[in-house]
Coordinates of C-alpha atoms in Angstrom, one line a residue:
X1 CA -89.1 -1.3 16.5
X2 CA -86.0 -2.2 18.5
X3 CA -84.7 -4.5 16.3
X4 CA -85.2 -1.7 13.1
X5 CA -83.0 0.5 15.3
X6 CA -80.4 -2.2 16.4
X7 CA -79.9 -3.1 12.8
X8 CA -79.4 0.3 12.0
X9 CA -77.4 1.6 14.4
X10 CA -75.2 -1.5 13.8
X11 CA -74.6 -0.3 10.1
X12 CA -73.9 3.0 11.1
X13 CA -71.0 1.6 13.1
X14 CA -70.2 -0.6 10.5
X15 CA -70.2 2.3 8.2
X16 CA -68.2 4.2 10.4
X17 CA -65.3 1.3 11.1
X18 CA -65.3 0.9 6.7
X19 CA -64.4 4.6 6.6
X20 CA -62.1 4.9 8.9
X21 CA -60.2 1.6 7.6
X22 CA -60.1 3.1 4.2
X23 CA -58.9 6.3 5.8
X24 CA -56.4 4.7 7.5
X25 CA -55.0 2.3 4.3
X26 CA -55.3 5.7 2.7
X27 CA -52.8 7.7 5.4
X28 CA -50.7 4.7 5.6
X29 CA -50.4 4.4 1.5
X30 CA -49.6 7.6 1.5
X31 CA -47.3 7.7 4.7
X32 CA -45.1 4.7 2.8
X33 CA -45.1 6.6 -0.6
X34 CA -43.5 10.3 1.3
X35 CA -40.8 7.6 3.1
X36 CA -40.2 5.7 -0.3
X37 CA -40.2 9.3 -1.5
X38 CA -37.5 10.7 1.3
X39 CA -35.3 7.3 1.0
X40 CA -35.2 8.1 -3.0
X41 CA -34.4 12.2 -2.6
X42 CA -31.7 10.6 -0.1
X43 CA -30.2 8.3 -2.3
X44 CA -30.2 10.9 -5.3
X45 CA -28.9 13.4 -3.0
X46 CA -25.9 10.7 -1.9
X47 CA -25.0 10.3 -5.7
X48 CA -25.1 14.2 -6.4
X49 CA -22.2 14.1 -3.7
X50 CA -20.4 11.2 -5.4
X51 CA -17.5 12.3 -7.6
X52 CA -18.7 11.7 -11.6
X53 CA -15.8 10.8 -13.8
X54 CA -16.2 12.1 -17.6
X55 CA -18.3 9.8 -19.3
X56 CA -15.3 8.7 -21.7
X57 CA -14.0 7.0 -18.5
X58 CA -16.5 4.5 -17.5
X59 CA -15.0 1.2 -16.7
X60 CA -12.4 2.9 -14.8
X61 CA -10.8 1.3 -12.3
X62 CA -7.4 3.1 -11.1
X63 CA -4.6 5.4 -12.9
X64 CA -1.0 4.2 -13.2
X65 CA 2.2 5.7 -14.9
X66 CA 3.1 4.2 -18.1
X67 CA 6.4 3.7 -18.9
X68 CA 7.4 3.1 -22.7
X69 CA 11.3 3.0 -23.3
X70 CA 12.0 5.9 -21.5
X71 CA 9.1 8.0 -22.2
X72 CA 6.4 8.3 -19.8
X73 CA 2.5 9.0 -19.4
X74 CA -0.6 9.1 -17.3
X75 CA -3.2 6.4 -18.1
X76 CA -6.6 5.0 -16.3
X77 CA -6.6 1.4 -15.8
X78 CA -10.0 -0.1 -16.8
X79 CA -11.6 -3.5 -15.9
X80 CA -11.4 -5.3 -19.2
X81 CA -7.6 -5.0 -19.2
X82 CA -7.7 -1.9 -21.7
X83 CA -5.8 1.9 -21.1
X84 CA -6.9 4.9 -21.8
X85 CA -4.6 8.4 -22.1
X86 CA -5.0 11.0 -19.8
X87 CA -1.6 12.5 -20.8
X88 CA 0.5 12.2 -23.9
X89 CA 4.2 10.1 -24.1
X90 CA 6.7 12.4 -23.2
X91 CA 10.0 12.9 -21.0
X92 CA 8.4 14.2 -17.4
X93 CA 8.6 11.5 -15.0
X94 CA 6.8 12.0 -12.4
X95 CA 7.7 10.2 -8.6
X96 CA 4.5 9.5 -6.9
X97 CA 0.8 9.8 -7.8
X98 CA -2.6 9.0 -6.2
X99 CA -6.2 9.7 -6.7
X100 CA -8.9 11.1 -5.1
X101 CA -12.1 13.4 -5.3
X102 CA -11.9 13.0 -9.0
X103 CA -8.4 14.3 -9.5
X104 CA -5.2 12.3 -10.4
X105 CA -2.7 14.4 -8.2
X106 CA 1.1 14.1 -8.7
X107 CA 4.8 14.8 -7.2
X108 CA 7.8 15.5 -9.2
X109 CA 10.8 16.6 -6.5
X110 CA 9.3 19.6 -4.5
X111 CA 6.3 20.3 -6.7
X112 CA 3.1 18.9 -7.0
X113 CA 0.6 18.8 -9.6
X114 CA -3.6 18.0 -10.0
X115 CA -5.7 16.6 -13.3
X116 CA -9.1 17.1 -12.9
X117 CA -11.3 13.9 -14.2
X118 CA -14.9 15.5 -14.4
X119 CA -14.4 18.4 -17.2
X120 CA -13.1 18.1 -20.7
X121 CA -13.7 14.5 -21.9
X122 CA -10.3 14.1 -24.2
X123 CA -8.5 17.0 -22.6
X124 CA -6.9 17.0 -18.9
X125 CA -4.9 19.6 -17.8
X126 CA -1.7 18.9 -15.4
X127 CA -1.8 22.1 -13.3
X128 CA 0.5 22.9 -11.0
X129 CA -1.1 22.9 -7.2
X130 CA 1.7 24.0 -5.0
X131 CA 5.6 23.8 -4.2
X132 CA 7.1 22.8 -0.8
X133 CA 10.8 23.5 -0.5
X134 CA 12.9 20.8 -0.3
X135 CA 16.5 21.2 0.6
X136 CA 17.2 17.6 -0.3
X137 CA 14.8 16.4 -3.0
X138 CA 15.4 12.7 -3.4
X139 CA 14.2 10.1 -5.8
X140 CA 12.2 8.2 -3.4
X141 CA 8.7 10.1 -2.9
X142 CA 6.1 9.0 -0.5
X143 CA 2.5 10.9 -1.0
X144 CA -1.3 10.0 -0.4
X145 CA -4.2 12.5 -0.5
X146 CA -7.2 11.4 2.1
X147 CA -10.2 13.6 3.1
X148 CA -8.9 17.0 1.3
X149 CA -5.3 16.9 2.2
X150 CA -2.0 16.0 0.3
X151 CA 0.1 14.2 3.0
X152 CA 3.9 14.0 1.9
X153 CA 7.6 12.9 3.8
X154 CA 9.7 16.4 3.1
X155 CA 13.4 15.3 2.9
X156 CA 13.4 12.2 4.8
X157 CA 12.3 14.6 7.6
X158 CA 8.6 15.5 8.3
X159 CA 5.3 14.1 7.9
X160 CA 3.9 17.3 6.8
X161 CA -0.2 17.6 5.6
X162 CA -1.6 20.3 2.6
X163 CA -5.0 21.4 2.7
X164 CA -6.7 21.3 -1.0
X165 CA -9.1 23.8 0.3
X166 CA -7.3 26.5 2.2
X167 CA -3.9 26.3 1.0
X168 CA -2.4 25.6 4.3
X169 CA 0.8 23.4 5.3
X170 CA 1.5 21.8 8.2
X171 CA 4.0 19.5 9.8
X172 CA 1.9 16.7 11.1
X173 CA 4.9 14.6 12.6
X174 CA 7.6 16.5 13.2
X175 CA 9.4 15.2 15.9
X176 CA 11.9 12.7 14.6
X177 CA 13.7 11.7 11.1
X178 CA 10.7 10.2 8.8
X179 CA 11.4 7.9 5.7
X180 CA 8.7 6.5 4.3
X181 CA 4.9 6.5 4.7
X182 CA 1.4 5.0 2.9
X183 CA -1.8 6.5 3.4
X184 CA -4.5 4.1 4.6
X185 CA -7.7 5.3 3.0
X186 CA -10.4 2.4 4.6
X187 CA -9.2 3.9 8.1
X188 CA -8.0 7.1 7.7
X189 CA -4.6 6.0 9.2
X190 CA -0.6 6.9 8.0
X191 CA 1.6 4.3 8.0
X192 CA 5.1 5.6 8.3
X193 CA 9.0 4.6 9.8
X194 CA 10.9 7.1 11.9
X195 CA 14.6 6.9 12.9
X196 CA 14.9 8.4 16.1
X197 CA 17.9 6.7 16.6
X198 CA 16.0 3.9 17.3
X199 CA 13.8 2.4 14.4
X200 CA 10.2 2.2 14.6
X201 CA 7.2 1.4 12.3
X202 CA 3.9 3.7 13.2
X203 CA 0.2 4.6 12.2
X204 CA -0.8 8.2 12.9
X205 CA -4.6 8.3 13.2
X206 CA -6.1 11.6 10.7
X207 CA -9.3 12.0 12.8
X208 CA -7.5 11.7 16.4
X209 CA -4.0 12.6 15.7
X210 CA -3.2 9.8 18.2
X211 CA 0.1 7.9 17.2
X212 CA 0.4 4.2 18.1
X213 CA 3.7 2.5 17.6
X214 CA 3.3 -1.2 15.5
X215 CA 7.0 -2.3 15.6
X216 CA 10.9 -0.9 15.8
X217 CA 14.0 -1.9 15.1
X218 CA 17.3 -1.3 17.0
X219 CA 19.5 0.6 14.6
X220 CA 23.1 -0.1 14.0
X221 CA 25.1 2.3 11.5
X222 CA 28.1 1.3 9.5
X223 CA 30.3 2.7 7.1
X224 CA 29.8 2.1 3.0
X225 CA 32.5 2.1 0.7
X226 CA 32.1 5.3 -0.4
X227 CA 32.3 6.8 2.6
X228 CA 28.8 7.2 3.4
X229 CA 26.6 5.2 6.4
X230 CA 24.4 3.2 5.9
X231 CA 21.6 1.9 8.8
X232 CA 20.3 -1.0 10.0
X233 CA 16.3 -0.6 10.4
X234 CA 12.9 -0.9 9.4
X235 CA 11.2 -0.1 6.2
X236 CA 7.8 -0.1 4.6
X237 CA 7.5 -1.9 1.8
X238 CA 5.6 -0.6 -1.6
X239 CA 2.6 -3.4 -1.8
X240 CA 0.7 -2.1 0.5
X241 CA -2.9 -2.2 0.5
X242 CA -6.0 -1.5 2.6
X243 CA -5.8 -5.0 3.7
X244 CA -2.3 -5.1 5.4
X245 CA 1.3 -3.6 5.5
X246 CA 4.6 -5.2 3.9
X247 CA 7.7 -4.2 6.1
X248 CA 11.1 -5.3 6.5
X249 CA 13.6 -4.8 10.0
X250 CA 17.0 -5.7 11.0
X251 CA 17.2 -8.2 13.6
X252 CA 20.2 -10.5 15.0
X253 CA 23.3 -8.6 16.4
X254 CA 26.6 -7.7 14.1
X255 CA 27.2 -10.1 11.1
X256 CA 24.2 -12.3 12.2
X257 CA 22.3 -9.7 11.5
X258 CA 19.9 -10.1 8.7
X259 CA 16.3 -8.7 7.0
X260 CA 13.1 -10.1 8.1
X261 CA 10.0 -9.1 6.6
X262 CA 6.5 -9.5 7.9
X263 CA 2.5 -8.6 6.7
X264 CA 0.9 -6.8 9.4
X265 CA -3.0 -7.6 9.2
X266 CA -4.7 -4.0 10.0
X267 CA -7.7 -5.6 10.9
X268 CA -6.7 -7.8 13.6
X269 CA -3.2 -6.2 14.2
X270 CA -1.5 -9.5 13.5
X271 CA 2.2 -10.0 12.7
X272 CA 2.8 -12.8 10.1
X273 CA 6.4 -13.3 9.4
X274 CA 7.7 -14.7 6.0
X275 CA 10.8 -17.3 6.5
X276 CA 12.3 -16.4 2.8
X277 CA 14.0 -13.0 2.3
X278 CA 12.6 -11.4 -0.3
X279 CA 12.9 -8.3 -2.5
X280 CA 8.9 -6.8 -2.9
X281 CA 5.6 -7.9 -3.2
X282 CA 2.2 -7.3 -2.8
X283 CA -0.9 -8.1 -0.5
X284 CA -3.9 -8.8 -2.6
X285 CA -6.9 -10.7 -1.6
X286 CA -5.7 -12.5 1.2
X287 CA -2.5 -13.4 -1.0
X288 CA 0.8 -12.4 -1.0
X289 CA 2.6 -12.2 -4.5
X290 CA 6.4 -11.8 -4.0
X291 CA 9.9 -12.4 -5.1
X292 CA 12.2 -14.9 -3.0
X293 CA 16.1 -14.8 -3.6
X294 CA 17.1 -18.5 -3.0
X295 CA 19.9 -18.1 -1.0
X296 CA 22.0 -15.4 0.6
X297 CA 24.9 -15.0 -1.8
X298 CA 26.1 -11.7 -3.1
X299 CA 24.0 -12.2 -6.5
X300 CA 21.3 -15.3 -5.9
X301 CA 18.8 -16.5 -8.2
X302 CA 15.3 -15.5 -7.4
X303 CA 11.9 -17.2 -7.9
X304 CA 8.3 -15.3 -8.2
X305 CA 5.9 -17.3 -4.9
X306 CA 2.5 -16.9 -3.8
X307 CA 1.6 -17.6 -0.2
X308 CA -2.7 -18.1 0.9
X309 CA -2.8 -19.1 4.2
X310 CA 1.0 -20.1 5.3
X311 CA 0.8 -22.5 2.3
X312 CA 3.5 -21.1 -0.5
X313 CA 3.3 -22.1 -3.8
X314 CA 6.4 -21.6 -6.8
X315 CA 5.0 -19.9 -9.8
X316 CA 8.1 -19.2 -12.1
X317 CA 11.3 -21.0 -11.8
X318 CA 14.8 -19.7 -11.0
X319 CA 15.8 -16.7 -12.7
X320 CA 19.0 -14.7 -12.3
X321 CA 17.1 -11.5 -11.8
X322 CA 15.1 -10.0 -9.4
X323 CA 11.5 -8.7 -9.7
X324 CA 10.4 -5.5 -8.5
X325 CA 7.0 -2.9 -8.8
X326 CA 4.3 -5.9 -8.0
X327 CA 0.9 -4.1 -8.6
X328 CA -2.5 -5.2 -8.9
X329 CA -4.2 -3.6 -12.0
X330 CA -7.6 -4.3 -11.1
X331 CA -8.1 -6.3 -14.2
X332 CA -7.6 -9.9 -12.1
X333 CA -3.9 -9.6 -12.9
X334 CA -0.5 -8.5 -11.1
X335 CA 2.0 -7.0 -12.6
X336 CA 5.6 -8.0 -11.7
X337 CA 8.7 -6.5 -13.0
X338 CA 11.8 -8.4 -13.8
X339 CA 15.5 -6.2 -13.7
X340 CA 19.0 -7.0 -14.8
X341 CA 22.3 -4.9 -15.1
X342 CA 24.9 -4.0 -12.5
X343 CA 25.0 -0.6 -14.7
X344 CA 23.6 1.8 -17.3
X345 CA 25.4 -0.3 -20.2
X346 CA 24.0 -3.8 -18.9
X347 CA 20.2 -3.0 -17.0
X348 CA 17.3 -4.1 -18.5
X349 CA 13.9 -4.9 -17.6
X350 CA 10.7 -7.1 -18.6
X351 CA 7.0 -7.2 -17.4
X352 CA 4.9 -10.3 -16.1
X353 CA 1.6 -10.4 -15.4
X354 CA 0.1 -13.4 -13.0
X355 CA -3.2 -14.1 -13.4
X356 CA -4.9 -14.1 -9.9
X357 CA -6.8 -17.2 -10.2
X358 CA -4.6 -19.6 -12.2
X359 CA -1.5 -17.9 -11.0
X360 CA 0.1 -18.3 -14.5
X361 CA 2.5 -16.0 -15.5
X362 CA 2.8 -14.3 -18.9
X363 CA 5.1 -11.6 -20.2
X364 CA 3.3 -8.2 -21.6
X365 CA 4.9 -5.5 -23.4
X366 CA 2.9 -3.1 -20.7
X367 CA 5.0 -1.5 -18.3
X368 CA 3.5 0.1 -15.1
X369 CA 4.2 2.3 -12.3
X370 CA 3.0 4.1 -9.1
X371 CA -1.0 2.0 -9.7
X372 CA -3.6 3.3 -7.5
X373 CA -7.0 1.6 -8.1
X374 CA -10.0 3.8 -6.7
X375 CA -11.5 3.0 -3.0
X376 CA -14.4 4.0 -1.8
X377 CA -13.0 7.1 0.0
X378 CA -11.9 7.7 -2.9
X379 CA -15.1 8.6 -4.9
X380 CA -15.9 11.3 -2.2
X381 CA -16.3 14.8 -4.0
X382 CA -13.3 17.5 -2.2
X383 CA -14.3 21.0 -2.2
X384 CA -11.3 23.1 -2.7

C-alpha cells in the first residue's frame, strides 16, 4: 500500500513540475515575443522620425549647384554618378547651400531660401525663409544648418544662429570680426576664424556654447595697390569634412613671411602640416586631394597630389593653371576644377574628376558647386 501511494504521489509531483515547465516555456515564449514586439514598435517608431525623401529621389546621395555656361541649377547627386533636377537652368546664382531635415536650404546676399524634399515628386518650390540685413553683402557666404538652426557669418562680422521653428535670430559670437566658418554636423561643433586683431582659428560647441581656441596667427596689415589693406592671417579652407579641417596662417616675420597650411584631425586634435603651398583641396577618407603650385613665383605651374599617410603621390602633371572647388560627389569620384585668365576676356575653366581608388583623372563636361552629401544628422526630421 505504501508503495501504491509513493508511486502516486511521485506522479503527481511529476505532473505538477511538467505543468509548470510548460507554463514557464509558455510565459517566457510569450515574454520574448512582447520584447521582439517592443524592439520592432521601436524601430518602426525610429524610421517614422527619419526624414523620407520623395520616392523619385532614391539613390540620393547629396545636392550640389550646377553650373552650365553661366546658367545655374539645383541638382541631387545620386550614387551611380547620375543627376537629377530639383530646379530648372536659369540666371539666379545662389552663394551657399546645405541640407538638412529634408530641405535643401540656400543663401543668395542677405536672403535665404528652403526646398522642401518630401512633397511634390517633380515639383520643388524655392520659398523664401527669411532676410537678415546685411550692410555689406559680400560674395563669399559661409552657412550650415544643424539641429533646427541656420547658422551664418553676417558681414564678416557675427556668428549669428536662426531658429527654423520660432523664427528667432541671435548673435551666437559676437565679440570680435568673424570671416569664415563650417558647421560640423558629427559633433555639433562651428569651426570659424576671428580677427581680433590677432588671428585665431576656433570651434564653438552648439550644445555647450563653450569656445575652445585650435590655432591663431599674428596679424600683420599692409597696404594693396589700390589703396586698400590687406592682412596677414588664418583662413579655413573650403574641403572640409567631418573628418578634419583644411586651414591656412601666416607665419615667418616681414618678407619671410609666407602661407602654411595644415589638416587638423577632429578626432584626435592633431596638427598635420603640408610642406607644399597649395591653393585648395579636400579631406576624404583619410586622403587629401589638393593642388600644389611648384614654386613660389608670381604665376607657377601647379600639379593635382594626393597624400595617405605622409606619403604623396603626383596625379596629373604640370599645368599652367590652378585648380580650385575639390568636392567629393559621393559617386567614388572628386571633382577638381581647373581656372585660367587674368581677366573677363581671358578666364576659363574645365572639370576633372579623380577616381578615388585608381586616382586617375578624367575631364567631364559636369561642372559643380557648393556639394553637400547627406550625414547622418542630416536625415533627422526638423519641426518648424
Amino acid at each position: 500500500m505504501k508503495n501504491t501511494f509513493l508511486k502516486i504521489g511521485i506522479i503527481l509531483i511529476l505532473f505538477v513540475m511538467v505543468f509548470a515547465l510548460t507554463g514557464c516555456g509558455t510565459n517566457n515564449q510569450g515574454a520574448e515575443e512582447n520584447q521582439t514586439e517592443n524592439q520592432n514598435e521601436e524601430i518602426s517608431s525610429q524610421e517614422d522620425e527619419k526624414v523620407k525623401l520623395n520616392d523619385e529621389l532614391e539613390g540620393v546621395c547629396g545636392f550640389a549647384q550646377q553650373k552650365i555656361d553661366k546658367k545655374y541649377k539645383i541638382v541631387a547627386l545620386k550614387e551611380d554618378g547620375t543627376t537629377f533636377d530639383i530646379t530648372t537652368l536659369g540666371e539666379t546664382r545662389y552663394e551657399a547651400l546645405d541640407y538638412s531635415g529634408g530641405k535643401i536650404y540656400l543663401q543668395k546676399e542677405q536672403d535665404f531660401y528652403e526646398i522642401d524634399l518630401t512633397k511634390g515628386n517633380g515639383n520643388y518650390e524655392v520659398a523664401k525663409t527669411f532676410s537678415y540685413d546685411l550692410e555689406y553683402p559680400t560674395y563669399y557666404k559661409s552657412m550650415g544648418v544643424y539641429n533646427g538652426k541656420i547658422y551664418f557669418d553676417a558681414d564678416q562680422d557675427n556668428l549669428v544662429s536662426y531658429d527654423l521653428k520660432t523664427g528667432e535670430t541671435k548673435n551666437v559670437v559676437d565679440e570680435e570680426e568673424i570671416f569664415g566658418m563650417y558647421v560640423n554636423k558629427e559633433n555639433g561643433k562651428i569651426y570659424y576664424t576671428e580677427r581680433s586683431p590677432q588671428n585665431f582659428l576656433k570651434e564653438y560647441d552648439t550644445k555647450t556654447g563653450e569656445i575652445k581656441t585650435i590655432d591663431s596667427a599674428e596679424s600683420e596689415s599692409g597696404r594693396l595697390y589700390g589703396g586698400g589693406t590687406y592682412y596677414y592671417n588664418i583662413g579655413i579652407g573650403t574641403g572640409n569634412t567631418s573628418e578634419a579641417i583644411l586651414y591656412g596662417k601666416e607665419e615667418g616675420q616681414g618678407d619671410d613671411r609666407k602661407t602654411n597650411n595644415y589638416i587638423y584631425k577632429i578626432d584626435t586634435g592633431e596638427k598635420i602640416k603640408i610642406d607644399d603651398l597649395y591653393m585648395t583641396g579636400t579631406y576624404i577618407d583619410d586622403k587629401l586631394y589638393y593642388c600644389a603650385s611648384v614654386s613660389e613665383g608670381p604665376y607657377p605651374n601647379h600639379v593635382l597630389k594626393v597624400m595617405e599617410n605622409g606619403n604623396v603621390q603626383t596625379i596629373m602633371e604640370e599645368q599652367e593653371n590652378d585648380f580650385i572647388d575639390f568636392y567629393d560627389l559621393g559617386n567614388g569620384k572628386i571633382q577638381a576644377v581647373m581656372t585660367w585668365g587674368q581677366d573677363i576676356s581671358s578666364e576659363g575653366e574645365q572639370a576633372y574628376l579623380i577616381d578615388k581608388e585608381t586616382l586617375e583623372v578624367e575631364k567631364t563636361d559636369k561642372r559643380f558647386e557648393f556639394v553637400h552629401l547627406i550625414q547622418e544628422a542630416d536625415n533627422e526630421v526638423i519641426e518648424e
